[in-house]
Tab-separated table of C-alpha atoms (C1' of nucleotides) in Angstrom:
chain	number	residue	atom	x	y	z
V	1	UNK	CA	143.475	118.158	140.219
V	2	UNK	CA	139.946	116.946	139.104
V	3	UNK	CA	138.615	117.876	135.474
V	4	UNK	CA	134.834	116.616	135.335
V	5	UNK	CA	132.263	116.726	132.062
V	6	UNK	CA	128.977	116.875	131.706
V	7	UNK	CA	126.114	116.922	128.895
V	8	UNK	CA	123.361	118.572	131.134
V	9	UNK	CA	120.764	118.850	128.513
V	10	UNK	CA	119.907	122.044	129.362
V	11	UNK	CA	121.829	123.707	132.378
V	12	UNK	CA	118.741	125.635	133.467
V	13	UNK	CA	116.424	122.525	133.848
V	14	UNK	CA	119.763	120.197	135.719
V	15	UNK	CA	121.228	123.533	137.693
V	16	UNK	CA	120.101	122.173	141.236
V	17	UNK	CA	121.821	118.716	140.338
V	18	UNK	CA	124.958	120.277	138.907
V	19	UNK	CA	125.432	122.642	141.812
V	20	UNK	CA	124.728	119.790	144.175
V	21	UNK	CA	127.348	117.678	142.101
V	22	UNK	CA	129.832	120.687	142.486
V	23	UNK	CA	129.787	121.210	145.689
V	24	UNK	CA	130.611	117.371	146.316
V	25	UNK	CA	133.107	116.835	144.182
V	26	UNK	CA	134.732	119.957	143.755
V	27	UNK	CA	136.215	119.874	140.545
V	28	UNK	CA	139.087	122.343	139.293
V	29	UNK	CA	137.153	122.698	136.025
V	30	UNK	CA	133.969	121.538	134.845
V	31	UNK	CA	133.269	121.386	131.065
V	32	UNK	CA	129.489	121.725	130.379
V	33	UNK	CA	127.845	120.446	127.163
V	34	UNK	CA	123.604	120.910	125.967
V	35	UNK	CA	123.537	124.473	128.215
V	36	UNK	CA	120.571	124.710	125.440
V	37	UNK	CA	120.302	128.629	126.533
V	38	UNK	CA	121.515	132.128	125.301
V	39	UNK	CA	124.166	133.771	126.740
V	40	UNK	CA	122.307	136.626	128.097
V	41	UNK	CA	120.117	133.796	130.591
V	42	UNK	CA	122.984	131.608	131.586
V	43	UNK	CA	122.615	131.114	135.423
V	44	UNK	CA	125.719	132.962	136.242
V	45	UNK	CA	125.293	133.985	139.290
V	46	UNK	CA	124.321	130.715	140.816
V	47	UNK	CA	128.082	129.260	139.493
V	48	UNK	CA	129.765	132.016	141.524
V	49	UNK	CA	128.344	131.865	144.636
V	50	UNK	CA	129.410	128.184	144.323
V	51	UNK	CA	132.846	129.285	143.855
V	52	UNK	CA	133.197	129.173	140.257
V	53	UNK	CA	134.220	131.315	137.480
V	54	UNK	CA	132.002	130.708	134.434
V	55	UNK	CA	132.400	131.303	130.694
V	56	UNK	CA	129.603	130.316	128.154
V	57	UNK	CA	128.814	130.379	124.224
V	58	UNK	CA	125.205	129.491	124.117
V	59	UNK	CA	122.353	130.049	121.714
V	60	UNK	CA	118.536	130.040	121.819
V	61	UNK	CA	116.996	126.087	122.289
V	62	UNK	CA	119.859	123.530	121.169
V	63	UNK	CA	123.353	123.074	122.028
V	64	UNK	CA	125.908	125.543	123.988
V	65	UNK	CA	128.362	124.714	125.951
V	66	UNK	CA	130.414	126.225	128.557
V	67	UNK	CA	133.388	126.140	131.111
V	68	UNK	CA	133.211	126.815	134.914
V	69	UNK	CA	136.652	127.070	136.809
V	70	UNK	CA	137.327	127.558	140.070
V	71	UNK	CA	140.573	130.137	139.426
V	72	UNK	CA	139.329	132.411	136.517
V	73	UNK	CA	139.839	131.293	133.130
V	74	UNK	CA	140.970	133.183	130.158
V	75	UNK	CA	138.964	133.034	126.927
V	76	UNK	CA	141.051	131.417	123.751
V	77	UNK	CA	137.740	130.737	121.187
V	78	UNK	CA	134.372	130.323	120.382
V	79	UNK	CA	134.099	128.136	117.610
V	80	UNK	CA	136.710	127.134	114.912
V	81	UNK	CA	136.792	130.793	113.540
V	82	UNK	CA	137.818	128.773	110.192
V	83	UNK	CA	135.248	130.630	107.931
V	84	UNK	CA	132.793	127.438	108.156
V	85	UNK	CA	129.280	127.137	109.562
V	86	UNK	CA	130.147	125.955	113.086
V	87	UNK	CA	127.142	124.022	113.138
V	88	UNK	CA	125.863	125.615	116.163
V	89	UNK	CA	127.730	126.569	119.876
V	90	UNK	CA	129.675	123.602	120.206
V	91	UNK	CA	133.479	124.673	121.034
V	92	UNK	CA	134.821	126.955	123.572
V	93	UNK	CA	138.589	126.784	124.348
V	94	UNK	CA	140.053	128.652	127.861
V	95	UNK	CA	142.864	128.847	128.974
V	96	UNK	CA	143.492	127.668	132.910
V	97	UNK	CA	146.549	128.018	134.016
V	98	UNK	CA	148.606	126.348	132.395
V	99	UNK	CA	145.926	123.957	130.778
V	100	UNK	CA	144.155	124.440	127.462
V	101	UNK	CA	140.947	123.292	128.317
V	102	UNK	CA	137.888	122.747	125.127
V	103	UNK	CA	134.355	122.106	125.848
V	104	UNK	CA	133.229	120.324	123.177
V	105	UNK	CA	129.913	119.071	121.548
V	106	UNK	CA	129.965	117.315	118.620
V	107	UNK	CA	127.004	117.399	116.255
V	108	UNK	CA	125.159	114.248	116.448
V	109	UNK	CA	125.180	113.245	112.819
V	110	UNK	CA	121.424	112.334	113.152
V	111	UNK	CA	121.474	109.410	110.331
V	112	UNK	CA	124.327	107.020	109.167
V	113	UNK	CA	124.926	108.598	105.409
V	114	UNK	CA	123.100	112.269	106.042
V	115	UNK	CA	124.408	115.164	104.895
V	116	UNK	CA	124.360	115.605	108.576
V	117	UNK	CA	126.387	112.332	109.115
V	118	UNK	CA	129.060	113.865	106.717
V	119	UNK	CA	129.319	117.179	108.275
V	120	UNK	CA	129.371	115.681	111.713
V	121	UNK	CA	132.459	113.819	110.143
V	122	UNK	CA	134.158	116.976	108.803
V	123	UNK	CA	133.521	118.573	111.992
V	124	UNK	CA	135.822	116.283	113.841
V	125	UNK	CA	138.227	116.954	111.148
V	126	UNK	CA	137.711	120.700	112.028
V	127	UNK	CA	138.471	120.353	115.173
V	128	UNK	CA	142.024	118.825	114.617
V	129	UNK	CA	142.808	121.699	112.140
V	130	UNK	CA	141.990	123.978	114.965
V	131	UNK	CA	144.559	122.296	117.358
V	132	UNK	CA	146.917	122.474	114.415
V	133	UNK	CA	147.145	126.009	114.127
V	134	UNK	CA	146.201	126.978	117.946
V	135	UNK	CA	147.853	124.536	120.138
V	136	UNK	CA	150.816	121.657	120.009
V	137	UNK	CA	150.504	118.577	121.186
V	138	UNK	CA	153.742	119.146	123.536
V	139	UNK	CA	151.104	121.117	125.605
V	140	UNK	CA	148.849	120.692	128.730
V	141	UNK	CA	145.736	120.327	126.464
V	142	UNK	CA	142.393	118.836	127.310
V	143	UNK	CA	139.524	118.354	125.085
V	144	UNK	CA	136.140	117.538	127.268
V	145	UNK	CA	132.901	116.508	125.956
V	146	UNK	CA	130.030	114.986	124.493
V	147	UNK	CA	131.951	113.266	121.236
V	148	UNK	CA	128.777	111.462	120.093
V	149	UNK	CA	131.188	108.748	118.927
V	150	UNK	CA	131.431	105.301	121.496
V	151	UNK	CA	135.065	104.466	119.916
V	152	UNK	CA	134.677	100.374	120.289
V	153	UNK	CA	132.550	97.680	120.780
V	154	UNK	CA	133.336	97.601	124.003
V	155	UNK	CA	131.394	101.108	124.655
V	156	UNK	CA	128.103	100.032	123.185
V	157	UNK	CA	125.664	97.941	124.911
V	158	UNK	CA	124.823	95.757	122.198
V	159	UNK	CA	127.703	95.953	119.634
V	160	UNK	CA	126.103	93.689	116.895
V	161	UNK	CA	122.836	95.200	116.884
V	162	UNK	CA	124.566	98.207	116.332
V	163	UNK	CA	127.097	97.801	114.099
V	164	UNK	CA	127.316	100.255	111.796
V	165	UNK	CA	124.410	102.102	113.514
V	166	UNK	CA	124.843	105.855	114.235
V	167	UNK	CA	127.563	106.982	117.168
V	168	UNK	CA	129.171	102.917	116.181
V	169	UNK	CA	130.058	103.666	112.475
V	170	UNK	CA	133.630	103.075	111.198
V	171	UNK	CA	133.605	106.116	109.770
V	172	UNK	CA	132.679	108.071	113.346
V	173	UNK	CA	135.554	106.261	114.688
V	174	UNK	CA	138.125	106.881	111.970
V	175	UNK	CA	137.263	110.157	112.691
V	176	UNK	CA	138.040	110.487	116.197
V	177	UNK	CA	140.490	108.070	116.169
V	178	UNK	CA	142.040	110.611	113.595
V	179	UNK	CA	141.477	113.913	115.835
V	180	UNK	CA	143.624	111.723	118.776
V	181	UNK	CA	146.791	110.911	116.545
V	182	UNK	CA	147.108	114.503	116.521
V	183	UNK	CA	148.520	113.780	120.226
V	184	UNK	CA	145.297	112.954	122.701
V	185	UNK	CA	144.588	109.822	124.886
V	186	UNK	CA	141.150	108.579	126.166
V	187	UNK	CA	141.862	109.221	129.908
V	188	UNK	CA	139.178	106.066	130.827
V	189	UNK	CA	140.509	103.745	129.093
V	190	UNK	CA	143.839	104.427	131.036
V	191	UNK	CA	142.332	103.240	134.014
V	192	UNK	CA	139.602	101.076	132.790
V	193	UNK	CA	139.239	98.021	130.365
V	194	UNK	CA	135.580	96.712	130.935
V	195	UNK	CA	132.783	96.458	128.641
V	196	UNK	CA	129.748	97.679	129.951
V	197	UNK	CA	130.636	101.193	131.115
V	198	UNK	CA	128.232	103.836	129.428
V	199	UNK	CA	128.139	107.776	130.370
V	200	UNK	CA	124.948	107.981	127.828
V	201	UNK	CA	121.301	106.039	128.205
V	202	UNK	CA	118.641	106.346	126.287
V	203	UNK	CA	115.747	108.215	128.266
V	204	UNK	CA	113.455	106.027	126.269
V	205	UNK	CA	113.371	102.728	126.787
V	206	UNK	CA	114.445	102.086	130.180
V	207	UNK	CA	118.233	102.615	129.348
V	208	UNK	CA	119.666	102.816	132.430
V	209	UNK	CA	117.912	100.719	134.318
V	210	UNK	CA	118.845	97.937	131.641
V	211	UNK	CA	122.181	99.519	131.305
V	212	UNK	CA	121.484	99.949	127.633
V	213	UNK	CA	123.974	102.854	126.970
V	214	UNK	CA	126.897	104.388	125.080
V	215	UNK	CA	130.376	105.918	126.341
V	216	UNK	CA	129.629	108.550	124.435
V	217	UNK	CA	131.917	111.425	126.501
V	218	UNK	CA	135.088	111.784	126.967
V	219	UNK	CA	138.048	113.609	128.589
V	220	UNK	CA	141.041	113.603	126.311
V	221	UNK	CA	144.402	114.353	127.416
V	222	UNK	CA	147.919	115.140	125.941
V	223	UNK	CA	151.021	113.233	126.469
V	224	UNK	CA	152.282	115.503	129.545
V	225	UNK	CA	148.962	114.835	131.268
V	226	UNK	CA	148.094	111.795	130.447
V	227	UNK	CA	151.327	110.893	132.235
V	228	UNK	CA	150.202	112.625	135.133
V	229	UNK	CA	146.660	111.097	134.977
V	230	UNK	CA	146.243	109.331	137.954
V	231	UNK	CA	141.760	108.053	137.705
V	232	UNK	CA	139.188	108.770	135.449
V	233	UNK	CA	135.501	107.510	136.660
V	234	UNK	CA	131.954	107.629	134.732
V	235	UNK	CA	130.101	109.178	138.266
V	236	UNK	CA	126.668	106.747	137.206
V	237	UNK	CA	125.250	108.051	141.018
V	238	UNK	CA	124.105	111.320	139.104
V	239	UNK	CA	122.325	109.413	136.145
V	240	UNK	CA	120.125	108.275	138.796
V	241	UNK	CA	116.436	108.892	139.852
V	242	UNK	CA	113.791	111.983	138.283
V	243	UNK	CA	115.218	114.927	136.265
V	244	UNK	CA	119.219	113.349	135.635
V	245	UNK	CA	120.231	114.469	132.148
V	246	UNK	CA	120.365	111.559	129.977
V	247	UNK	CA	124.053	111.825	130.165
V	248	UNK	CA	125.820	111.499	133.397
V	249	UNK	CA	129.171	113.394	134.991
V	250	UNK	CA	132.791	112.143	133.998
V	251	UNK	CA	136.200	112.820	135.864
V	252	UNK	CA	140.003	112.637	134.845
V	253	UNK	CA	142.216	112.864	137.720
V	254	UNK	CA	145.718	114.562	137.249
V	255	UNK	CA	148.568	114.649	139.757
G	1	DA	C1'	110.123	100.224	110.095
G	2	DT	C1'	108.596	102.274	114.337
G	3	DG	C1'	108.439	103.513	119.004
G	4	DG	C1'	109.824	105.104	123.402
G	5	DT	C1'	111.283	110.159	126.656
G	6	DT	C1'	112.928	114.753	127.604
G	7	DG	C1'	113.582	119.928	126.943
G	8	DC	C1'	112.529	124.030	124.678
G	9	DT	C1'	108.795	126.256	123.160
G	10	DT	C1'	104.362	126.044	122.641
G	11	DA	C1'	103.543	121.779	117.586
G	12	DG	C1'	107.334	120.398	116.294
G	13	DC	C1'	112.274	119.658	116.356
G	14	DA	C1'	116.417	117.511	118.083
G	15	DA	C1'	118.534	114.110	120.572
DNA sequence: ATGGTTGCTTAGCAA
């Protein structure tokens, strides 16, 4: 069973490469991030004739996200529904059989110290409130997305330059590293240990060419399947060439 | 300190 992730920056400009992607692959579920489109405009149609069942939580211009699965999935949440500002569409939760699957897309943070910066922070801490009172860790959960966070050194291209830079802070990775004691494992680093693996380049630049990048996304998986997990790749084949999001396609494999 | 690129929307914002 393949679960794949992708920050599309904007699912109407990448739909040719994601249905392309799909229909190579063949994921059970693939977690969309960036859809950057309302709900009433999300190429629906497309999905199903591609054998997919989609559900979206969009809005007009920035963020949205979304989950397409190829048996259909049942609709847990749309946001945190904790009586905050959600800080756009950034969370949808389905249920997939027996998996609870997120999409997630975490805000950016946009400067080291912001007022963005801090909510970006107590967003994460959101987030593990919301598994608190909707999920256990003794569950199939998986939590798929764009975390804006690279956790180590390892996951930034040049890890002194950007110490303390945005996505590299201690703070950004106290935070996530907080959100995964809850009960969640990075599913890469299960089967990888490298430096130099990115699923983020700059678009400016010449990121990938230089393979100046972050790992920036992430599948994370529970106890019961990260047991079970069996690969996880960063697919860098669809990062390649004219119109590729600036973020490319990851996979967890589960047995 | 700033720039570089992309997408949405149409001059400027967000990433």
């Amino acid at each position: 069973m393949k679960i794949a992730s992708w920050n599309v920056n904007s699912v109407r400009a990448r739909l040719g490469r994601v249905l392309a992607w799909l229909s190579e692959e063949r994921p059970e579920v693939l977690c969309i991030q960036e859809t950057k489109v309302v709900d009433d405009a999300f190429p629906a149609e497309p999905f199903e004739e591609a054998g997919y069942v989609p559900l979206f939580f969009g809005q007009k211009t920035y963020n949205g996200v979304a989950i397409l699965s190829r048996t259909t999935p049942l609709e847990v949440s749309r946001g945190f529904g904790d009586g905050e500002d959600d800080l756009g569409a950034r969370f949808l939760v389905a249920e997939v059989g027996p998996l609870w699957v997120a999409s997630v897309y975490v805000p950016n943070g946009r400067e080291v110290g912001s007022a963005h910066f801090a909510q970006k922070l107590a967003w994460l801490g959101r987030l593990r409130a919301f598994l608190e009172r909707n999920t256990s860790p003794d569950q199939e959960v998986l939590l798929c997305g764009d975390w804006n966070v690279a956790p180590e050194d390892r996951d930034v291209w040049d890890p002194e330059a950007l110490q303390g830079q945005l996505h590299c802070h201690p703070d950004e990775r106290a935070a996530l590293q907080h959100l995964c004691g809850w009960g969640l494992v990075d599913t890469f680093r299960l089967h990888h240990e490298d430096a130099g693996l990115y699923s983020w380049w700059d678009y400016r630049r010449l990121g990938f060419p230089r393979n100046r990048g972050m790992r920036l996304d992430m599948i994370l998986a529970s106890a019961s399947l990260a047991r079970r997990c069996v690969a996880a790749e960063i697919c860098r084949e669809a990062r390649k060439g004219k119109g590729a999001s600036d973020h490319t396609v990851i996979t967890a494999t589960f047995r």
